[in-house]
CSV table of C-alpha atoms and ligand atoms in Angstrom, one decimal:
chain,number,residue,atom,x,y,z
A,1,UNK,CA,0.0,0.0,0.0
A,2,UNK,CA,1.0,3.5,-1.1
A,3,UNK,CA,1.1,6.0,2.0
A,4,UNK,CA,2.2,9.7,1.2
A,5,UNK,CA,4.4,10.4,3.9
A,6,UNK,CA,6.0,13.6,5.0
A,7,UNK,CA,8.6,13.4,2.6
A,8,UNK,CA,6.8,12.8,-0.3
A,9,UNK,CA,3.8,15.2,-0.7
A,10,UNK,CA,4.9,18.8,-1.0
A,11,UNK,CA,2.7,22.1,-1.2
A,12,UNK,CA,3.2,24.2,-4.2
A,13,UNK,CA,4.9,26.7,-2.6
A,14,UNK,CA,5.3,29.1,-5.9
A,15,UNK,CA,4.3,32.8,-5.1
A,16,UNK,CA,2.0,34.1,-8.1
A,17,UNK,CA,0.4,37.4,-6.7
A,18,UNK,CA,2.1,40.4,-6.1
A,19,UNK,CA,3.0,41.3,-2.4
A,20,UNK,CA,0.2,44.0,-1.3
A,21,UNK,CA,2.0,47.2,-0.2
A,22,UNK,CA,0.2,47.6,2.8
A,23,UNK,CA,2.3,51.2,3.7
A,24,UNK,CA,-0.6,53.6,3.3
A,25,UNK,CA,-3.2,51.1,5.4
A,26,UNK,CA,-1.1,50.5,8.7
A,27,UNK,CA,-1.9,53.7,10.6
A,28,UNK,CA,-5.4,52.5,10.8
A,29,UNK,CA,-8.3,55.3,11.7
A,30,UNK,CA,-9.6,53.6,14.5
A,31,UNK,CA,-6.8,51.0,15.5
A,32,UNK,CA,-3.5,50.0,14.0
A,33,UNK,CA,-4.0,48.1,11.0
A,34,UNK,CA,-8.0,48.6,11.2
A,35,UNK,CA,-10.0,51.1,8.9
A,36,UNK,CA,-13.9,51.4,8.9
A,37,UNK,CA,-16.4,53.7,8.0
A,38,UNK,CA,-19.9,54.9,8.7
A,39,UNK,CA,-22.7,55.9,6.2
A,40,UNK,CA,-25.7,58.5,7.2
A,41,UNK,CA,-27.9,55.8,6.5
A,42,UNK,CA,-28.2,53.2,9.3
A,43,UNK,CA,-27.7,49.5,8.5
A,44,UNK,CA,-26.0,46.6,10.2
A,45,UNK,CA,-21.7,47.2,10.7
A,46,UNK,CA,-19.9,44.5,8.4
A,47,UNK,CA,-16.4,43.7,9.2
A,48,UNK,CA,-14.2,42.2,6.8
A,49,UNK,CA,-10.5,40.3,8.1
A,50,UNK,CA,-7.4,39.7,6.4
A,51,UNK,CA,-4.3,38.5,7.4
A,52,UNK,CA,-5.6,36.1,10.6
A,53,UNK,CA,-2.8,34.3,9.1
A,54,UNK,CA,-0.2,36.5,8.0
A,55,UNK,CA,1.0,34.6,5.1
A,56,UNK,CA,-2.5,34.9,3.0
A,57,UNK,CA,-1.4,37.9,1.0
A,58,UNK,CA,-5.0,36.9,-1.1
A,59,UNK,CA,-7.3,38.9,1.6
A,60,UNK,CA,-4.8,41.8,2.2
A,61,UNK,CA,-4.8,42.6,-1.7
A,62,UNK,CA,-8.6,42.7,-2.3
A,63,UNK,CA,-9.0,45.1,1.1
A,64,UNK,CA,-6.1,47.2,0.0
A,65,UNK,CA,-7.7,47.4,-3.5
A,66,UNK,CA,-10.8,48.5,-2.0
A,67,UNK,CA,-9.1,51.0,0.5
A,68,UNK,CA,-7.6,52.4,-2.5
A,69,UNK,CA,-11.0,52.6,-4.6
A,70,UNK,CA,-12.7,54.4,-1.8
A,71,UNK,CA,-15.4,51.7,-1.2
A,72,UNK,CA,-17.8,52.8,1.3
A,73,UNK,CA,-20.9,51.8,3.0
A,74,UNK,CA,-24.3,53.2,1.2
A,75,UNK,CA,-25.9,51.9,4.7
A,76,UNK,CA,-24.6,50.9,8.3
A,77,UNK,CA,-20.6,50.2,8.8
A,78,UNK,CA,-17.7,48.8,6.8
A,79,UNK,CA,-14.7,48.2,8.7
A,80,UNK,CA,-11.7,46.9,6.8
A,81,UNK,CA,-9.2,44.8,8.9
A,82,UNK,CA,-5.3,43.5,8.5
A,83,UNK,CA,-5.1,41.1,11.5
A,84,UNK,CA,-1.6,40.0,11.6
A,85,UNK,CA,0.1,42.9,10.1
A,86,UNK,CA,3.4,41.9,12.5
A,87,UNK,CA,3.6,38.2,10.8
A,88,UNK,CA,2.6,39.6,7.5
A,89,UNK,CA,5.8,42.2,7.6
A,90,UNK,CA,8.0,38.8,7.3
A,91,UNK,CA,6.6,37.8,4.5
A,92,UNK,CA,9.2,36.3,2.2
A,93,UNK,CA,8.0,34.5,-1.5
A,94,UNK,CA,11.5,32.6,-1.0
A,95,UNK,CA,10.1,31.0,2.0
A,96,UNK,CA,5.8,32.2,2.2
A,97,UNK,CA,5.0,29.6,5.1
A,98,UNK,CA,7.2,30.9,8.1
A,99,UNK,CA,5.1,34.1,7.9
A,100,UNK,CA,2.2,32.4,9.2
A,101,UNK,CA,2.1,33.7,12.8
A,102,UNK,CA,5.0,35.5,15.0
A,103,UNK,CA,4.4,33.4,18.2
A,104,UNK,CA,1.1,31.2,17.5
A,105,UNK,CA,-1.9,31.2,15.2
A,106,UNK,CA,-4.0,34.1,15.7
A,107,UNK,CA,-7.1,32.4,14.7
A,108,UNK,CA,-6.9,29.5,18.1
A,109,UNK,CA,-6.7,32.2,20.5
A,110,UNK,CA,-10.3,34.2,20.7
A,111,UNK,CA,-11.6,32.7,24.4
A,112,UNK,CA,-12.3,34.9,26.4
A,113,UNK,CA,-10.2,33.6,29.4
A,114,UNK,CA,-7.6,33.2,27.2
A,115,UNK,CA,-7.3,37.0,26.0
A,116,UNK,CA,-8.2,38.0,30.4
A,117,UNK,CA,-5.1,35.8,31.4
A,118,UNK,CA,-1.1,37.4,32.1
A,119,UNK,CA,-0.1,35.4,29.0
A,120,UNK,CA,1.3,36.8,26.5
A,121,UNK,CA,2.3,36.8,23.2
A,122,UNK,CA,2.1,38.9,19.9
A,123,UNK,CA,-0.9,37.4,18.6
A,124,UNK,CA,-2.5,37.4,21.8
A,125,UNK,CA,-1.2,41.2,22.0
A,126,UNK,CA,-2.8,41.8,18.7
A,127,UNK,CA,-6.2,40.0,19.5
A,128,UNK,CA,-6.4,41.8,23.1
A,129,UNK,CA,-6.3,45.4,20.5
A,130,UNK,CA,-8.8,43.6,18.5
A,131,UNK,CA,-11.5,42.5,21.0
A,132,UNK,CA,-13.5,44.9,21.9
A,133,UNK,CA,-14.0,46.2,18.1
A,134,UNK,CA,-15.7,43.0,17.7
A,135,UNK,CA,-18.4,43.5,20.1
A,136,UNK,CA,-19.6,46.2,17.4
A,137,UNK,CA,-19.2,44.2,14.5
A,138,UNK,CA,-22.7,42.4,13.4
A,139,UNK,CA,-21.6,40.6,10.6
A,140,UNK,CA,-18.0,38.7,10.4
A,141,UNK,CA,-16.2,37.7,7.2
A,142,UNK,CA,-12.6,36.1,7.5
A,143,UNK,CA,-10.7,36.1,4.3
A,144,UNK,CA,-8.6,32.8,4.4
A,145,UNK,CA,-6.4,30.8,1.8
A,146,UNK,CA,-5.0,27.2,2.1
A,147,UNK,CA,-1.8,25.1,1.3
A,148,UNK,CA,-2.9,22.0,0.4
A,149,UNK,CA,-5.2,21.7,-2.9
A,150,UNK,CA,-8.8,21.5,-1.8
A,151,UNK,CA,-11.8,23.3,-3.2
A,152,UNK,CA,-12.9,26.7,-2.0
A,153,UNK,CA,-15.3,26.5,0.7
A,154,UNK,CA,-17.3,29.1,3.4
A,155,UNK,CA,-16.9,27.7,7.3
A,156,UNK,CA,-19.9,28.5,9.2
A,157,UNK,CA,-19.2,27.3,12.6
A,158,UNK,CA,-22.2,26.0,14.9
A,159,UNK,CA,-24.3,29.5,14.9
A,160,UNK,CA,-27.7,28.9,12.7
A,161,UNK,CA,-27.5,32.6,11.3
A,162,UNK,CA,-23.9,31.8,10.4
A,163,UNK,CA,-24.8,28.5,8.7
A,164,UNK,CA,-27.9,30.6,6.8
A,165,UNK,CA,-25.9,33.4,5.3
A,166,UNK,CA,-22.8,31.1,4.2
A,167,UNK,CA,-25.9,29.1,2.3
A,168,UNK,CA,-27.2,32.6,1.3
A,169,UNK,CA,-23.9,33.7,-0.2
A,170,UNK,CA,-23.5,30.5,-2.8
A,171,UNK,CA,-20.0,31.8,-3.5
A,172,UNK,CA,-17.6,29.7,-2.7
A,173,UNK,CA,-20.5,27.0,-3.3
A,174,UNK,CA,-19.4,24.9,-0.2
A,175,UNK,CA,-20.8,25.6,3.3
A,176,UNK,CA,-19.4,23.6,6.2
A,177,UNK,CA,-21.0,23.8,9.7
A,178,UNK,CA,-18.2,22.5,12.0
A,179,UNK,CA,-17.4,22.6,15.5
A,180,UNK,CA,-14.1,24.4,15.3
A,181,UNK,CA,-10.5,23.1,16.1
A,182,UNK,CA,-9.3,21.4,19.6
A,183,UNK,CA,-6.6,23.7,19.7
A,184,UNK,CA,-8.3,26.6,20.2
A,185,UNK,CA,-11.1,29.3,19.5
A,186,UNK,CA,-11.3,30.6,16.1
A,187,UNK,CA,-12.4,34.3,15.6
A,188,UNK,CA,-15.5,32.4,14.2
A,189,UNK,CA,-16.0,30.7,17.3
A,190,UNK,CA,-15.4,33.8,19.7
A,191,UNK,CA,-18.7,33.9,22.2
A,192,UNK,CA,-19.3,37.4,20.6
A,193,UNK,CA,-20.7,35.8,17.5
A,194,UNK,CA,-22.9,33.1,19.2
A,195,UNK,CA,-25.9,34.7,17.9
A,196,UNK,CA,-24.5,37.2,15.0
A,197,UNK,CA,-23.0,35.9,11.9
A,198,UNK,CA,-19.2,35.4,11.2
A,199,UNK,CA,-17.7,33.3,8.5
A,200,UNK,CA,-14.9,32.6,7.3
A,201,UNK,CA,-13.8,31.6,3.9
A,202,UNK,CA,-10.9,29.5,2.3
A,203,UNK,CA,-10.8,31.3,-1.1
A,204,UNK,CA,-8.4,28.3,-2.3
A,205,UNK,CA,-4.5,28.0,-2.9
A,206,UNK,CA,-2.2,30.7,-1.0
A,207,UNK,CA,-0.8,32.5,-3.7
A,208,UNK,CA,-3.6,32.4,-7.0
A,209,UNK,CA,-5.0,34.8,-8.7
A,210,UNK,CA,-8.5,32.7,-8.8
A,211,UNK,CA,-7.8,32.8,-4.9
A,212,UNK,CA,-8.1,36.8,-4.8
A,213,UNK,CA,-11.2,36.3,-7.4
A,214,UNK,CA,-13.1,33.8,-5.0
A,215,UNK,CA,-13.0,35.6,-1.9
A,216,UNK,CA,-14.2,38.9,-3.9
A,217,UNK,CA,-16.6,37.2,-5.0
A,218,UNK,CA,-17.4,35.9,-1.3
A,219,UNK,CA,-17.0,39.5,0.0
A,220,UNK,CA,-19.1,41.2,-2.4
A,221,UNK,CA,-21.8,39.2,-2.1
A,222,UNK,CA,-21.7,39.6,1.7
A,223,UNK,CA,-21.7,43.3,1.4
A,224,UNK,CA,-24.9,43.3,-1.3
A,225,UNK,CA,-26.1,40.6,0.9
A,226,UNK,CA,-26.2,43.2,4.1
A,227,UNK,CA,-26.9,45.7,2.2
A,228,UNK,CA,-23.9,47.8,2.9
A,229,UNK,CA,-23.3,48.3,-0.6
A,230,UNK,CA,-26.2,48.2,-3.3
A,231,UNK,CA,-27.5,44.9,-4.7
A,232,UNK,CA,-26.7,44.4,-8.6
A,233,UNK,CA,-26.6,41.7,-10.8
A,234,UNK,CA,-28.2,38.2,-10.7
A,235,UNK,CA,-29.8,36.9,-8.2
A,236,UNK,CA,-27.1,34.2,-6.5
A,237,UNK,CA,-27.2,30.3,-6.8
A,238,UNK,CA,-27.6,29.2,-3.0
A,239,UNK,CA,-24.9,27.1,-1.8
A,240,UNK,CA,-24.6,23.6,-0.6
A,241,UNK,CA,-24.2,23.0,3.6
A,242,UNK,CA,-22.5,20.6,4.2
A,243,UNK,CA,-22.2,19.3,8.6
A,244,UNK,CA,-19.1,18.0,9.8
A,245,UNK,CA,-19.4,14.5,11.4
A,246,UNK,CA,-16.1,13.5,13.0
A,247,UNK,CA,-13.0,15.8,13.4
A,248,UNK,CA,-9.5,13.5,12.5
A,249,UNK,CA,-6.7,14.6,14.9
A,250,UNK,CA,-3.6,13.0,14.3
A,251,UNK,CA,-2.6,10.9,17.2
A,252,UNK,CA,0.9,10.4,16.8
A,253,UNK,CA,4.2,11.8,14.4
A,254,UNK,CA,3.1,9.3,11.8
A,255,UNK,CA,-0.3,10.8,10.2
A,256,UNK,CA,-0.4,9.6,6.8
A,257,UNK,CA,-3.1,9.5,4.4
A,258,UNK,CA,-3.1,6.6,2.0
A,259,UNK,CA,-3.7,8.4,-1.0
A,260,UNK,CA,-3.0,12.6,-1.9
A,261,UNK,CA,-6.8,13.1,-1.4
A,262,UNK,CA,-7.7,16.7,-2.5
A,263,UNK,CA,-10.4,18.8,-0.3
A,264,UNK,CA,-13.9,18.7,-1.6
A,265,UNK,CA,-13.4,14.7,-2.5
A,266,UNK,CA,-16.7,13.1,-1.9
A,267,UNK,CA,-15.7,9.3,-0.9
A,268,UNK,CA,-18.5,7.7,-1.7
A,269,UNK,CA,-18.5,4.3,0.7
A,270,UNK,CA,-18.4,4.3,4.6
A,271,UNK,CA,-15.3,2.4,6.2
A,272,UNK,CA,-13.2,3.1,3.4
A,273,UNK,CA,-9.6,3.3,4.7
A,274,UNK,CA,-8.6,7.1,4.6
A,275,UNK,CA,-4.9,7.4,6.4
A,276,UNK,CA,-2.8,5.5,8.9
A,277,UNK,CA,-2.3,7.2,12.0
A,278,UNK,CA,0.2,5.2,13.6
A,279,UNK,CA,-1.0,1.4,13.8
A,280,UNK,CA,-4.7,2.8,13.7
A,281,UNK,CA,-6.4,2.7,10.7
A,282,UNK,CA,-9.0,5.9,9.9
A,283,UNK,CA,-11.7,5.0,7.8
A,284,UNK,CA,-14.7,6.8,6.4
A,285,UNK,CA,-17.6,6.7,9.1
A,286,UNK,CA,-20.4,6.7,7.0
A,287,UNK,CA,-21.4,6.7,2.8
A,288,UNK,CA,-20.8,10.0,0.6
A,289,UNK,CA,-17.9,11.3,2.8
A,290,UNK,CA,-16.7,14.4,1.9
A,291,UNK,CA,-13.0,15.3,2.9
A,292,UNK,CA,-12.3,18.9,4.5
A,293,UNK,CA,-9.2,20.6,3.6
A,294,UNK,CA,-6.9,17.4,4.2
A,295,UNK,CA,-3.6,18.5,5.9
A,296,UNK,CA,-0.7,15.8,4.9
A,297,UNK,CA,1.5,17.0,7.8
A,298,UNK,CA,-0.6,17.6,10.5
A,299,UNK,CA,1.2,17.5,13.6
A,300,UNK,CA,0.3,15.2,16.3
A,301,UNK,CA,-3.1,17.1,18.1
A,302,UNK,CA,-3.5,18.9,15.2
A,303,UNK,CA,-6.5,18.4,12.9
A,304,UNK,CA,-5.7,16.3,10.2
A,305,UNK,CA,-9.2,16.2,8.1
A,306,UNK,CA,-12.9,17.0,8.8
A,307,UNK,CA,-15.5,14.5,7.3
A,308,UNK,CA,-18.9,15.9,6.5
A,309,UNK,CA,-21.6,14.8,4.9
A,310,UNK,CA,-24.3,17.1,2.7
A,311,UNK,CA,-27.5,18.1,4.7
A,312,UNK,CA,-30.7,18.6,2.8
A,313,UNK,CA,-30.6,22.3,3.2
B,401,ZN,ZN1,-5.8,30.9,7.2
């Protein structure tokens, strides 16, 4: 049997967008890093994040673009945020993963007791800043990309308005209701969005120009969606949801799937042997099991897969 082990299955680490200048945006007009703007007419305040992970360049360019462009709310609130400015300012094409996080993720650290406790850290620093902005924020969109090749897809977390406007938005097409990672809260996940929406989105590859086109897409339908900016075009194709059924951590150093299974792979028999993890075999819990965004070297307590399945929606 063929396993793909750590040696053997390499991201395509080839940088093919252009490095967002991000000079002009830094200063911020209400925090470092954080611009947002009001219209006379009231509507709900629509927050869009970049750079939770400061090595997705994708997110940073389309907010810089719009910065430049002047975009502004016709109703309610935009606010226009670079998360991890202090990761992203290592970014090197030579070497595009290291500049993932300074100290941690930024996107595993949004409880509560977490950001109240003497730790510290600079993305812990940087989500303290961050905080209480979202407690104004009524609407959450987190602009992600991925290394391994999967299809795009929206993550909804466990909120029912989340799950209805990812569904809503039909761009990416994918909507997975999941339950978050074991190593910590996702912005998503923070307590302040238990019963307002917040999304994020996984516009596909790191560094691809059809990357920066999906989560534009995303964006601007969230905005016409809102309301924030005017409705045009089309009406939108809903999407699929799909719910996550089991969360794969890998268990020990030796997580290896048996085949390169892309993201988005429907596997379409239960108990069909996915990846070795160790001497334990993972297999597909039930028929028409679709794979979320594999990782190939997970580290061991790290989340190796998500299985879902499609829900009627
Ligand atoms: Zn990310």
């Amino acid at each position: 049997m063929t396993t793909w082990g750590r040696d053997r299955l390499l991201p395509d680490l080839s940088v093919r967008l252009p490095i967002p200048d991000l000079r002009p945006w830094l200063e911020g007009n209400v925090l470092p890093g954080v611009w947002s703007f009001s219209a006379a007419e009231p509507g709900p305040h629509v927050a869009l994040v970049s750079l939770m992970h400061g090595n997705e360049i994708a997110g940073a360019l389309l907010l810089a673009r719009w910065l430049r462009q002047e975009l502004r709310p016709v109703r309610g609130r935009l606010t226009f945020i670079f998360a991890n400015t202090a990761a992203f300012a290592r970014f090197d094409p030579a070497d595009p993963t290291i500049s993932r996080f300074i100290d941690e993720d930024l996107n595993r650290v949004w409880d509560d007791r977490l950001l109240a406790s003497a730790r510290r850290s600079a993305e812990l620093d940087r989500a303290r800043a961050l905080r209480p902005l979202m407690d104004e924020v009524d609407v959450l969109l987190d602009l992600h990309s991925m290394l391994w090749p999967s299809d795009p897809l929206i993550i909804a977390g466990a909120a029912p308005a989340a799950r209805a406007l990812g569904v809503r938005l039909g761009t990416p097409a994918l909507v997975v209701a999941d339950h978050g990672h074991q190593t910590g809260l996702r912005l998503i996940d923070s307590p302040v969005f238990a019963a307002r929406p917040a999304l994020l989105v996984e516009g596909g590859p790191h560094w691809e120009q059809a990357t920066l086109e999906t989560l534009e897409s995303c964006a601007t339908a969230l905005l016409r969606d809102t309301g924030v900016i005017a409705a045009e075009g089309p009406p939108r194709t809903p999407g699929r949801l799909a719910e996550v059924t089991r969360t794969v951590v890998a268990g020990t150093h030796n997580f290896a799937f048996v085949q390169d299974f892309r993201g988005g792979t429907v596997i379409p028999r239960r108990n069909t042997l996915l990846a070795l993890d160790g001497e334990q075999e993972i297999r597909t819990p039930h028929d028409d099991c679709l794979l979320i965004m594999p990782s190939p070297r997970a580290l061991r307590g790290h989340t190796a897969v998500r299985l879902a399945r499609y829900t009627g929606n």
